[in-house]
Amino acid sequence: MEKQQASNPLAEPVKGRVIVVNEEARAATGEEHKLGIFEALSTYPKIVIWCMFLCLPIIGIQYDQTVMGAYYALPAFQQRYGRFVGGKFVIEAQWQTAITMAGYLGQIFGALGVALYPLDRFGPRRTLSAAVLGITGCIFIQFFSQSIEVLYVGELLQGILSGCFIVICVSYASELAPLALRGILSSYANLCAVMGQFIGTGVTFAFQGRLDQWAYRVPFAIQWWWCLLYFMFIWFTPESPYWLVRKDREEDAVKVLTRLSGRHDSEQDARNRVLVIRETNRMEKEMSQGATFMDCFRGANLRRTEICVVAYIIQIWGGGAFQGYSTLFFELAGLPSKNAFALSLGTKAFAFTGTVLSWFILWRVGRRTLYCSGEAMLTVFLFLIGILDVIPHYSSHPGLQYAQAFMLFLFSFVYDCTIGPVEYVLLGEISSTRLRGKTIAVALAIKAVFGIVNSVSMPYMMNSDHANWRGKAGFLFGGLNLLFTLWAFMRIPETKGRTFEEIDLLFEMGVKARDFRKYLSDADFEEHQSSAG
């Protein structure tokens, strides 16, 4: 069968359909498809190192959120920033809520602000450099704050810069990575988040016995290490080739990709990749006029924005909120405080292991299968947690409490083996390259709104002096997750092994999510024809 012209991107081979890209970029696209994961690792080791380095701020973001959550129960922190009520110092509930919400509010303004102007105008590298300087100052505010009002300002400003980092790091890694490594390097952001939580939990545990000011000041000061490390190397970071092409600086993009390539013909390889980037940018210009926030909600981009937003919301309302309250959950389940803390650390270790394992599964089964199966398993675990809580005489049976804790362990493992890392991959692959920063910003801002709702509702839902649901909250999140599982099956497409240009074509043609895998690339079609002939 002959291939149809580029103006008609569909042709009918024996099985499925073929995606025909621009003639000029076809050879380079074929090379992308032929490159295996191990060959990509040996060919582009510099890209792997830089992508891992660029996600370092996410460790700091999650670390700050973790230590702030633990400070409310820290005696030294309570004495410094709390009020003396009923014979002891306590942090007022309104300030706990305000500081927790400050991070989310900051992320909304930071994500939308950086995507609105500086990211497009100055590029990822210079924007990241400015953000690192800014967050260094925010840590000074936290470290030297003498009142809870000043501490709130520091948290709000740090939240703004956190929103900048998340938008830039995820989009940067997805654009810099070669096709074979894109899923792994994008999902590495989730591993950084888990590492930040684990380090934060460990640091607060180490200092909880101190009664002086250093019990909370040292954990604040530890954040400076990553700022110093980041600022030392950020000036050597390669600029995003997609941003350079959008600014008509193709020769600079070639130089960047040549420097990062390990091939003997690195310059020619770089020029081939720039051809693909140029064609992707040209096609997206035709599909969406301009690159504004409103374009995220027009035409095919509306569907892409919906997928990014809902998948991000699922991180909170699909049961992920349980992970943030794991220590409290274990205590409410009747476990001793020391055991509850140890189990909470254990969930972080399970999450770390799950994220690493997800890289190998992503490589084998792809995004859609991993996400949908993960959602289904999480739904089962949530309902089991709820069922265990309503068994008669639950409080007098330690075995049931530990069984519930084990379910939460499994939940954390499966969560960070499936939907946790895949979400970052979806953010980088589903959004179009011209609107990537803005799409991620919209998703992050909406997720932050849901995070605010979660931070307000969860204490009332879980605490013993209010609803005291404990594990029965699993019924609520299990029911929501059941709906999310159906949504994922209907809406999340398979983007494994697709170049950005091919993903653009599939969305523009309105291909159903279940049918994405049925369409063959040029390279796959030629291989199919040669093997058949």
Short mmCIF file of C-alpha atoms in Angstrom, two decimals:
data_model
loop_
_atom_site.label_atom_id
_atom_site.label_comp_id
_atom_site.label_asym_id
_atom_site.label_seq_id
_atom_site.Cartn_x
_atom_site.Cartn_y
_atom_site.Cartn_z
CA MET A 1 0.00 0.00 0.00
CA GLU A 2 1.32 3.46 -0.84
CA LYS A 3 1.60 6.13 1.76
CA GLN A 4 -0.78 9.02 1.37
CA GLN A 5 0.50 12.59 1.13
CA ALA A 6 1.24 14.60 4.25
CA SER A 7 -1.95 16.59 3.74
CA ASN A 8 -3.92 13.45 4.50
CA PRO A 9 -2.42 11.97 7.67
CA LEU A 10 -4.34 8.69 7.50
CA ALA A 11 -3.64 5.60 5.49
CA GLU A 12 -4.98 2.07 5.97
CA PRO A 13 -2.36 -0.66 6.37
CA VAL A 14 -3.35 -4.24 7.10
CA LYS A 15 -3.94 -3.44 10.77
CA GLY A 16 -4.57 -0.05 12.32
CA ARG A 17 -3.75 3.28 10.71
CA VAL A 18 -0.53 5.12 9.96
CA ILE A 19 0.40 8.65 11.04
CA VAL A 20 2.22 10.41 8.20
CA VAL A 21 4.32 13.36 9.33
CA ASN A 22 5.93 16.12 7.28
CA GLU A 23 8.31 14.78 4.60
CA GLU A 24 11.19 16.94 5.80
CA ALA A 25 10.98 15.63 9.37
CA ARG A 26 10.13 12.02 8.50
CA ALA A 27 13.69 10.68 8.64
CA ALA A 28 14.37 12.29 11.99
CA THR A 29 11.07 10.99 13.38
CA GLY A 30 11.99 7.50 12.23
CA GLU A 31 15.30 7.73 14.08
CA GLU A 32 13.45 8.74 17.25
CA HIS A 33 11.24 5.64 17.03
CA LYS A 34 14.15 3.27 16.38
CA LEU A 35 16.17 4.43 19.40
CA GLY A 36 15.79 1.95 22.28
CA ILE A 37 15.91 2.85 25.96
CA PHE A 38 19.40 1.48 26.64
CA GLU A 39 20.80 2.98 23.45
CA ALA A 40 19.23 6.31 24.43
CA LEU A 41 20.88 6.12 27.87
CA SER A 42 24.30 5.53 26.32
CA THR A 43 23.76 8.14 23.61
CA TYR A 44 22.36 10.94 25.78
CA PRO A 45 23.85 10.57 29.29
CA LYS A 46 24.21 14.34 29.60
CA ILE A 47 20.49 14.84 28.98
CA VAL A 48 19.68 12.30 31.70
CA ILE A 49 21.93 14.11 34.19
CA TRP A 50 20.52 17.54 33.39
CA CYS A 51 16.90 16.38 33.53
CA MET A 52 17.53 14.86 36.95
CA PHE A 53 19.26 18.03 38.11
CA LEU A 54 16.44 20.27 36.88
CA CYS A 55 13.89 18.45 39.05
CA LEU A 56 15.90 19.10 42.23
CA PRO A 57 13.62 22.01 43.36
CA ILE A 58 10.68 19.59 43.67
CA ILE A 59 12.57 17.89 46.52
CA GLY A 60 12.79 21.25 48.26
CA ILE A 61 9.10 22.02 47.71
CA GLN A 62 7.91 18.76 49.23
CA TYR A 63 10.47 19.02 52.03
CA ASP A 64 9.12 22.44 53.07
CA GLN A 65 5.51 21.24 53.01
CA THR A 66 6.41 18.18 55.09
CA VAL A 67 8.34 20.02 57.82
CA MET A 68 5.69 22.74 58.09
CA GLY A 69 3.03 20.10 58.61
CA ALA A 70 5.10 18.49 61.37
CA TYR A 71 5.92 21.78 63.13
CA TYR A 72 2.40 22.16 64.50
CA ALA A 73 3.11 19.32 66.93
CA LEU A 74 6.67 20.49 67.76
CA PRO A 75 6.90 21.87 71.36
CA ALA A 76 9.61 24.45 70.55
CA PHE A 77 7.65 25.72 67.55
CA GLN A 78 4.43 25.87 69.56
CA GLN A 79 6.12 27.90 72.29
CA ARG A 80 7.57 30.38 69.77
CA TYR A 81 4.56 30.91 67.51
CA GLY A 82 1.59 29.65 69.55
CA ARG A 83 -0.67 30.90 72.33
CA PHE A 84 -0.78 29.65 75.91
CA VAL A 85 -4.20 28.01 76.25
CA GLY A 86 -5.34 25.51 78.88
CA GLY A 87 -1.91 25.13 80.43
CA LYS A 88 0.03 24.56 77.20
CA PHE A 89 1.15 26.33 74.03
CA VAL A 90 -0.84 25.61 70.86
CA ILE A 91 -0.80 26.89 67.29
CA GLU A 92 -4.22 28.39 66.66
CA ALA A 93 -6.32 26.45 64.17
CA GLN A 94 -6.87 29.50 61.95
CA TRP A 95 -3.11 29.98 61.59
CA GLN A 96 -2.59 26.31 60.81
CA THR A 97 -5.16 26.59 58.05
CA ALA A 98 -3.78 29.91 56.81
CA ILE A 99 -0.19 28.68 56.55
CA THR A 100 -1.27 25.46 54.84
CA MET A 101 -3.38 27.42 52.37
CA ALA A 102 -0.55 29.93 51.79
CA GLY A 103 1.43 27.32 49.90
CA TYR A 104 -1.52 26.48 47.66
CA LEU A 105 -2.43 30.13 47.06
CA GLY A 106 1.18 30.88 46.21
CA GLN A 107 1.27 28.02 43.71
CA ILE A 108 -1.79 29.41 41.93
CA PHE A 109 -0.24 32.86 41.49
CA GLY A 110 3.22 31.48 40.76
CA ALA A 111 2.11 28.94 38.16
CA LEU A 112 -0.15 31.34 36.26
CA GLY A 113 2.31 34.22 36.60
CA VAL A 114 5.39 32.43 35.29
CA ALA A 115 3.45 30.91 32.38
CA LEU A 116 1.90 34.28 31.52
CA TYR A 117 5.11 36.15 30.74
CA PRO A 118 8.63 35.32 32.05
CA LEU A 119 8.78 31.69 30.86
CA ASP A 120 7.95 32.63 27.26
CA ARG A 121 9.97 35.86 27.33
CA PHE A 122 13.18 34.81 29.07
CA GLY A 123 13.16 31.02 28.73
CA PRO A 124 13.35 28.27 31.37
CA ARG A 125 17.02 28.69 32.32
CA ARG A 126 16.96 32.39 33.21
CA THR A 127 13.54 32.11 34.85
CA LEU A 128 14.77 29.24 37.03
CA SER A 129 17.85 31.27 38.03
CA ALA A 130 15.70 34.17 39.21
CA ALA A 131 13.38 31.81 41.09
CA VAL A 132 16.31 30.20 42.95
CA LEU A 133 17.47 33.63 44.14
CA GLY A 134 13.94 34.45 45.24
CA ILE A 135 13.42 31.24 47.19
CA THR A 136 16.75 31.76 48.98
CA GLY A 137 15.33 35.01 50.32
CA CYS A 138 12.09 33.27 51.36
CA ILE A 139 14.10 30.84 53.49
CA PHE A 140 15.73 33.84 55.20
CA ILE A 141 12.26 35.11 56.10
CA GLN A 142 11.31 31.72 57.55
CA PHE A 143 14.57 31.31 59.43
CA PHE A 144 14.58 34.74 61.08
CA SER A 145 10.82 35.21 61.53
CA GLN A 146 9.87 36.38 65.03
CA SER A 147 6.11 36.11 64.61
CA ILE A 148 3.70 33.77 62.92
CA GLU A 149 2.53 36.62 60.66
CA VAL A 150 6.05 36.99 59.19
CA LEU A 151 6.29 33.22 58.84
CA TYR A 152 3.02 33.25 56.89
CA VAL A 153 4.45 35.82 54.46
CA GLY A 154 7.53 33.65 53.94
CA GLU A 155 5.37 30.60 53.20
CA LEU A 156 3.18 32.55 50.78
CA LEU A 157 6.17 33.90 48.83
CA GLN A 158 7.79 30.48 48.77
CA GLY A 159 4.54 29.01 47.46
CA ILE A 160 4.59 31.48 44.57
CA LEU A 161 8.08 30.39 43.57
CA SER A 162 7.15 26.73 44.08
CA GLY A 163 4.48 27.12 41.41
CA CYS A 164 7.15 28.46 39.05
CA PHE A 165 9.43 25.49 39.65
CA ILE A 166 6.78 22.84 39.06
CA VAL A 167 5.68 24.38 35.74
CA ILE A 168 9.21 24.82 34.44
CA CYS A 169 10.78 21.58 35.66
CA VAL A 170 8.12 19.26 34.25
CA SER A 171 7.90 21.00 30.86
CA TYR A 172 11.68 21.37 30.62
CA ALA A 173 12.39 17.68 31.27
CA SER A 174 9.78 16.48 28.77
CA GLU A 175 11.14 18.76 26.02
CA LEU A 176 14.81 18.00 26.59
CA ALA A 177 14.47 14.21 26.85
CA PRO A 178 14.69 11.94 23.76
CA LEU A 179 11.57 9.94 22.93
CA ALA A 180 12.75 6.65 24.49
CA LEU A 181 13.55 8.32 27.85
CA ARG A 182 10.73 10.86 28.00
CA GLY A 183 8.46 8.83 30.26
CA ILE A 184 11.19 7.92 32.74
CA LEU A 185 12.66 11.42 32.98
CA SER A 186 9.24 13.05 33.30
CA SER A 187 8.15 10.66 36.05
CA TYR A 188 11.42 11.33 37.90
CA ALA A 189 9.65 14.44 39.23
CA ASN A 190 7.43 12.16 41.33
CA LEU A 191 10.50 10.45 42.79
CA CYS A 192 11.84 13.88 43.77
CA ALA A 193 8.55 14.65 45.53
CA VAL A 194 8.75 11.36 47.46
CA MET A 195 12.38 12.05 48.40
CA GLY A 196 11.42 15.50 49.67
CA GLN A 197 8.69 13.99 51.87
CA PHE A 198 11.02 11.29 53.18
CA ILE A 199 13.83 13.73 54.00
CA GLY A 200 11.39 16.17 55.62
CA THR A 201 9.86 13.44 57.77
CA GLY A 202 13.28 12.17 58.82
CA VAL A 203 14.62 15.64 59.69
CA THR A 204 11.61 16.60 61.83
CA PHE A 205 11.81 13.27 63.62
CA ALA A 206 15.52 13.87 64.35
CA PHE A 207 14.85 17.32 65.88
CA GLN A 208 11.54 16.68 67.64
CA GLY A 209 13.29 16.05 70.97
CA ARG A 210 14.95 19.48 71.09
CA LEU A 211 13.24 22.20 73.11
CA ASP A 212 15.20 25.23 71.84
CA GLN A 213 14.77 27.39 68.74
CA TRP A 214 17.09 25.18 66.65
CA ALA A 215 14.43 22.45 66.65
CA TYR A 216 12.64 24.38 63.90
CA ARG A 217 15.37 26.72 62.61
CA VAL A 218 17.79 24.00 61.52
CA PRO A 219 15.17 22.25 59.34
CA PHE A 220 14.49 25.64 57.72
CA ALA A 221 18.22 26.23 57.15
CA ILE A 222 18.71 22.81 55.55
CA GLN A 223 16.74 24.11 52.56
CA TRP A 224 19.66 26.35 51.64
CA TRP A 225 21.75 23.35 50.55
CA TRP A 226 19.75 22.72 47.42
CA CYS A 227 19.56 26.44 46.61
CA LEU A 228 23.36 26.68 46.77
CA LEU A 229 23.84 23.51 44.73
CA TYR A 230 21.28 24.59 42.16
CA PHE A 231 22.68 28.08 41.75
CA MET A 232 26.22 26.71 41.27
CA PHE A 233 25.21 24.69 38.20
CA ILE A 234 22.17 26.49 36.75
CA TRP A 235 24.38 28.71 34.56
CA PHE A 236 25.71 25.62 32.77
CA THR A 237 22.22 24.23 32.15
CA PRO A 238 21.31 23.84 28.45
CA GLU A 239 18.44 25.97 27.24
CA SER A 240 15.27 24.26 26.06
CA PRO A 241 15.62 23.55 22.31
CA TYR A 242 11.86 23.99 21.86
CA TRP A 243 12.01 27.48 23.35
CA LEU A 244 14.99 28.37 21.13
CA VAL A 245 13.16 27.22 17.98
CA ARG A 246 10.05 29.21 19.00
CA LYS A 247 12.33 32.26 19.25
CA ASP A 248 13.76 31.58 15.73
CA ARG A 249 17.14 30.61 17.18
CA GLU A 250 17.52 27.28 15.42
CA GLU A 251 21.31 27.42 15.26
CA ASP A 252 21.44 27.86 19.03
CA ALA A 253 19.13 24.86 19.39
CA VAL A 254 21.50 22.83 17.19
CA LYS A 255 24.47 23.85 19.37
CA VAL A 256 22.60 22.82 22.54
CA LEU A 257 21.60 19.41 21.15
CA THR A 258 25.09 18.84 19.69
CA ARG A 259 26.64 19.47 23.10
CA LEU A 260 24.23 17.02 24.74
CA SER A 261 24.52 14.24 22.16
CA GLY A 262 26.93 11.31 22.48
CA ARG A 263 26.74 10.32 18.80
CA HIS A 264 29.75 10.50 16.49
CA ASP A 265 27.59 12.48 14.05
CA SER A 266 26.18 14.64 16.85
CA GLU A 267 25.73 17.79 14.76
CA GLN A 268 23.72 16.01 12.07
CA ASP A 269 21.71 14.24 14.76
CA ALA A 270 21.01 17.62 16.38
CA ARG A 271 19.90 19.13 13.07
CA ASN A 272 17.53 16.20 12.54
CA ARG A 273 15.97 16.74 15.97
CA VAL A 274 15.61 20.47 15.26
CA LEU A 275 13.73 19.59 12.06
CA VAL A 276 11.18 17.67 14.14
CA ILE A 277 10.92 20.53 16.65
CA ARG A 278 10.47 23.08 13.84
CA GLU A 279 7.74 21.01 12.18
CA THR A 280 5.94 20.46 15.49
CA ASN A 281 6.05 24.20 16.21
CA ARG A 282 4.82 25.05 12.68
CA MET A 283 1.92 22.63 12.89
CA GLU A 284 0.85 23.86 16.33
CA LYS A 285 0.91 27.44 15.07
CA GLU A 286 -1.61 26.45 12.42
CA MET A 287 -3.75 24.51 14.89
CA SER A 288 -3.88 27.27 17.51
CA GLN A 289 -3.39 30.88 16.58
CA GLY A 290 -1.12 32.43 19.21
CA ALA A 291 -0.26 31.01 22.61
CA THR A 292 -2.51 32.47 25.29
CA PHE A 293 -4.28 30.92 28.25
CA MET A 294 -7.54 31.02 26.29
CA ASP A 295 -6.00 28.75 23.65
CA CYS A 296 -5.83 26.03 26.31
CA PHE A 297 -9.64 25.91 26.16
CA ARG A 298 -10.12 26.01 22.38
CA GLY A 299 -10.42 23.22 19.83
CA ALA A 300 -8.35 20.11 20.45
CA ASN A 301 -6.46 21.86 23.25
CA LEU A 302 -9.60 21.85 25.44
CA ARG A 303 -9.51 18.05 25.54
CA ARG A 304 -5.78 18.10 26.30
CA THR A 305 -6.25 20.60 29.13
CA GLU A 306 -9.11 18.53 30.57
CA ILE A 307 -6.91 15.41 30.73
CA CYS A 308 -4.06 17.28 32.46
CA VAL A 309 -6.38 18.98 34.97
CA VAL A 310 -8.49 15.96 35.98
CA ALA A 311 -5.48 13.64 36.18
CA TYR A 312 -3.78 16.18 38.48
CA ILE A 313 -6.89 16.54 40.66
CA ILE A 314 -6.99 12.76 41.09
CA GLN A 315 -3.70 13.03 43.00
CA ILE A 316 -5.70 14.66 45.80
CA TRP A 317 -9.26 13.37 45.55
CA GLY A 318 -8.37 9.89 44.37
CA GLY A 319 -7.16 9.04 47.86
CA GLY A 320 -3.76 10.70 47.73
CA ALA A 321 -4.88 12.88 50.64
CA PHE A 322 -4.53 9.80 52.86
CA GLN A 323 -0.77 9.86 52.30
CA GLY A 324 -0.43 13.39 53.64
CA TYR A 325 -2.23 12.37 56.82
CA SER A 326 -0.60 8.96 57.24
CA THR A 327 0.87 9.65 60.71
CA LEU A 328 -2.43 11.07 62.01
CA PHE A 329 -4.29 8.19 60.37
CA PHE A 330 -2.15 5.61 62.14
CA GLU A 331 -2.60 7.38 65.49
CA LEU A 332 -6.37 7.58 65.04
CA ALA A 333 -6.35 3.90 64.20
CA GLY A 334 -5.11 3.31 67.74
CA LEU A 335 -1.40 2.76 67.11
CA PRO A 336 1.18 4.23 69.54
CA SER A 337 2.66 7.58 68.44
CA LYS A 338 6.16 6.16 67.95
CA ASN A 339 4.85 3.29 65.84
CA ALA A 340 2.67 5.66 63.85
CA PHE A 341 5.67 7.81 62.97
CA ALA A 342 7.76 4.77 62.01
CA LEU A 343 4.95 3.47 59.78
CA SER A 344 4.65 6.89 58.16
CA LEU A 345 8.33 6.74 57.26
CA GLY A 346 7.71 3.25 55.94
CA THR A 347 5.03 4.49 53.56
CA LYS A 348 7.56 6.94 52.09
CA ALA A 349 10.02 4.08 51.54
CA PHE A 350 7.27 2.08 49.80
CA ALA A 351 6.47 5.13 47.68
CA PHE A 352 10.13 5.50 46.67
CA THR A 353 10.34 1.85 45.64
CA GLY A 354 7.09 2.10 43.71
CA THR A 355 8.24 5.13 41.72
CA VAL A 356 11.47 3.43 40.65
CA LEU A 357 9.53 0.31 39.66
CA SER A 358 7.13 2.44 37.61
CA TRP A 359 9.96 3.32 35.20
CA PHE A 360 10.29 -0.29 34.09
CA ILE A 361 6.51 -0.77 33.89
CA LEU A 362 6.10 2.45 31.87
CA TRP A 363 8.66 1.19 29.41
CA ARG A 364 6.76 -2.07 28.99
CA VAL A 365 3.05 -1.29 29.19
CA GLY A 366 2.78 2.44 28.56
CA ARG A 367 0.87 5.26 30.22
CA ARG A 368 -2.81 4.40 29.71
CA THR A 369 -2.61 0.80 30.89
CA LEU A 370 -0.57 1.70 33.96
CA TYR A 371 -2.83 4.60 34.92
CA CYS A 372 -6.13 2.78 34.48
CA SER A 373 -4.98 -0.39 36.26
CA GLY A 374 -3.51 1.71 39.07
CA GLU A 375 -6.79 3.55 39.54
CA ALA A 376 -8.70 0.26 39.73
CA MET A 377 -6.34 -1.18 42.36
CA LEU A 378 -6.41 2.00 44.46
CA THR A 379 -10.20 1.90 44.47
CA VAL A 380 -10.12 -1.63 45.91
CA PHE A 381 -7.61 -0.65 48.64
CA LEU A 382 -9.70 2.37 49.66
CA PHE A 383 -12.86 0.33 50.05
CA LEU A 384 -10.95 -2.32 52.04
CA ILE A 385 -9.65 0.40 54.40
CA GLY A 386 -13.24 1.55 54.93
CA ILE A 387 -14.59 -1.98 55.43
CA LEU A 388 -11.96 -2.81 58.07
CA ASP A 389 -13.00 0.30 60.02
CA VAL A 390 -16.65 -0.77 60.34
CA ILE A 391 -15.97 -4.33 61.51
CA PRO A 392 -17.49 -4.78 65.01
CA HIS A 393 -15.09 -4.23 67.94
CA TYR A 394 -12.51 -2.68 65.60
CA SER A 395 -10.93 -0.59 68.38
CA SER A 396 -10.20 -3.63 70.55
CA HIS A 397 -8.55 -5.63 67.77
CA PRO A 398 -4.94 -4.47 67.08
CA GLY A 399 -4.78 -6.95 64.22
CA LEU A 400 -7.47 -5.05 62.33
CA GLN A 401 -5.63 -1.77 62.93
CA TYR A 402 -2.38 -3.17 61.58
CA ALA A 403 -4.25 -4.70 58.64
CA GLN A 404 -5.60 -1.23 57.88
CA ALA A 405 -2.06 0.15 58.15
CA PHE A 406 -0.87 -2.54 55.74
CA MET A 407 -3.59 -1.52 53.27
CA LEU A 408 -2.28 2.04 53.45
CA PHE A 409 1.23 0.72 52.80
CA LEU A 410 -0.02 -1.07 49.69
CA PHE A 411 -1.98 2.02 48.67
CA SER A 412 1.17 4.17 48.85
CA PHE A 413 3.18 1.62 46.90
CA VAL A 414 0.59 1.26 44.10
CA TYR A 415 -0.11 5.01 44.02
CA ASP A 416 3.56 5.85 43.44
CA CYS A 417 3.95 2.94 41.08
CA THR A 418 1.07 4.06 38.85
CA ILE A 419 -0.86 7.35 38.88
CA GLY A 420 1.72 9.36 40.87
CA PRO A 421 4.56 9.23 38.33
CA VAL A 422 2.32 8.82 35.26
CA GLU A 423 0.66 12.16 36.04
CA TYR A 424 3.93 14.00 35.44
CA VAL A 425 4.38 12.10 32.18
CA LEU A 426 0.87 13.10 31.07
CA LEU A 427 1.52 16.75 31.89
CA GLY A 428 4.59 16.73 29.66
CA GLU A 429 3.15 14.70 26.78
CA ILE A 430 -0.55 15.53 26.54
CA SER A 431 -0.08 19.32 26.46
CA SER A 432 1.03 20.86 23.17
CA THR A 433 4.58 22.22 23.08
CA ARG A 434 3.50 25.83 22.45
CA LEU A 435 1.01 25.74 25.32
CA ARG A 436 2.87 23.34 27.62
CA GLY A 437 3.81 25.88 30.28
CA LYS A 438 0.33 27.40 30.28
CA THR A 439 -1.46 24.03 30.34
CA ILE A 440 0.64 22.81 33.27
CA ALA A 441 0.05 26.15 35.02
CA VAL A 442 -3.73 25.82 34.62
CA ALA A 443 -3.62 22.22 35.91
CA LEU A 444 -1.46 23.19 38.88
CA ALA A 445 -3.66 26.18 39.76
CA ILE A 446 -6.86 24.11 39.70
CA LYS A 447 -5.17 21.35 41.69
CA ALA A 448 -4.14 23.97 44.26
CA VAL A 449 -7.78 25.06 44.61
CA PHE A 450 -8.76 21.47 45.34
CA GLY A 451 -5.80 21.26 47.69
CA ILE A 452 -7.21 24.19 49.67
CA VAL A 453 -10.57 22.41 49.92
CA ASN A 454 -8.75 19.28 51.05
CA SER A 455 -6.68 21.10 53.68
CA VAL A 456 -9.84 22.57 55.18
CA SER A 457 -12.04 19.45 55.03
CA MET A 458 -9.62 16.66 55.98
CA PRO A 459 -9.03 17.75 59.62
CA TYR A 460 -12.79 17.91 60.21
CA MET A 461 -13.23 14.58 58.48
CA MET A 462 -10.45 12.76 60.36
CA ASN A 463 -10.08 14.33 63.82
CA SER A 464 -11.72 12.62 66.79
CA ASP A 465 -13.33 15.86 68.04
CA HIS A 466 -15.24 16.27 64.77
CA ALA A 467 -16.49 13.63 62.29
CA ASN A 468 -13.92 11.02 63.44
CA TRP A 469 -14.26 9.02 60.20
CA ARG A 470 -10.80 7.43 60.46
CA GLY A 471 -10.63 4.66 57.87
CA LYS A 472 -14.28 5.16 56.94
CA ALA A 473 -13.04 8.04 54.78
CA GLY A 474 -11.97 5.22 52.46
CA PHE A 475 -15.61 4.87 51.38
CA LEU A 476 -15.71 8.51 50.25
CA PHE A 477 -12.42 8.40 48.38
CA GLY A 478 -13.17 4.91 47.09
CA GLY A 479 -16.43 6.13 45.57
CA LEU A 480 -14.70 9.11 43.98
CA ASN A 481 -11.93 6.88 42.70
CA LEU A 482 -14.45 4.57 41.09
CA LEU A 483 -15.68 7.51 39.02
CA PHE A 484 -12.09 8.55 38.26
CA THR A 485 -11.32 5.01 37.06
CA LEU A 486 -14.17 5.19 34.55
CA TRP A 487 -13.00 8.64 33.44
CA ALA A 488 -9.42 7.41 32.97
CA PHE A 489 -10.59 4.52 30.80
CA MET A 490 -12.64 6.86 28.61
CA ARG A 491 -10.28 9.84 28.39
CA ILE A 492 -6.59 8.99 28.90
CA PRO A 493 -4.86 8.02 25.63
CA GLU A 494 -1.69 5.99 25.10
CA THR A 495 1.20 8.31 24.19
CA LYS A 496 4.05 5.82 24.66
CA GLY A 497 6.47 5.99 21.73
CA ARG A 498 4.79 9.02 20.14
CA THR A 499 6.65 12.12 19.06
CA PHE A 500 5.02 15.43 19.96
CA GLU A 501 4.10 15.96 16.31
CA GLU A 502 2.30 12.61 16.17
CA ILE A 503 0.43 13.38 19.42
CA ASP A 504 -0.66 16.71 17.92
CA LEU A 505 -2.03 14.96 14.83
CA LEU A 506 -3.94 12.37 16.85
CA PHE A 507 -5.62 15.01 19.00
CA GLU A 508 -6.37 17.23 16.01
CA MET A 509 -8.08 14.30 14.26
CA GLY A 510 -10.19 13.67 17.37
CA VAL A 511 -9.03 10.06 17.77
CA LYS A 512 -10.65 8.36 20.77
CA ALA A 513 -8.42 7.61 23.74
CA ARG A 514 -8.92 3.85 23.32
CA ASP A 515 -7.82 4.06 19.67
CA PHE A 516 -4.52 5.95 20.04
CA ARG A 517 -2.49 2.73 20.09
CA LYS A 518 -4.10 1.54 16.82
CA TYR A 519 -2.35 4.24 14.80
CA LEU A 520 1.11 3.36 13.47
CA SER A 521 3.97 5.77 13.00
CA ASP A 522 5.76 6.02 9.66
CA ALA A 523 8.67 3.97 10.99
CA ASP A 524 6.40 1.25 12.40
CA PHE A 525 4.41 1.13 9.15
CA GLU A 526 7.53 0.72 7.02
CA GLU A 527 8.78 -2.06 9.33
CA HIS A 528 5.36 -3.73 9.10
CA GLN A 529 5.39 -3.53 5.31
CA SER A 530 8.92 -4.91 4.99
CA SER A 531 8.22 -7.82 7.34
CA ALA A 532 4.94 -8.57 5.53
CA GLY A 533 6.64 -8.44 2.12
#
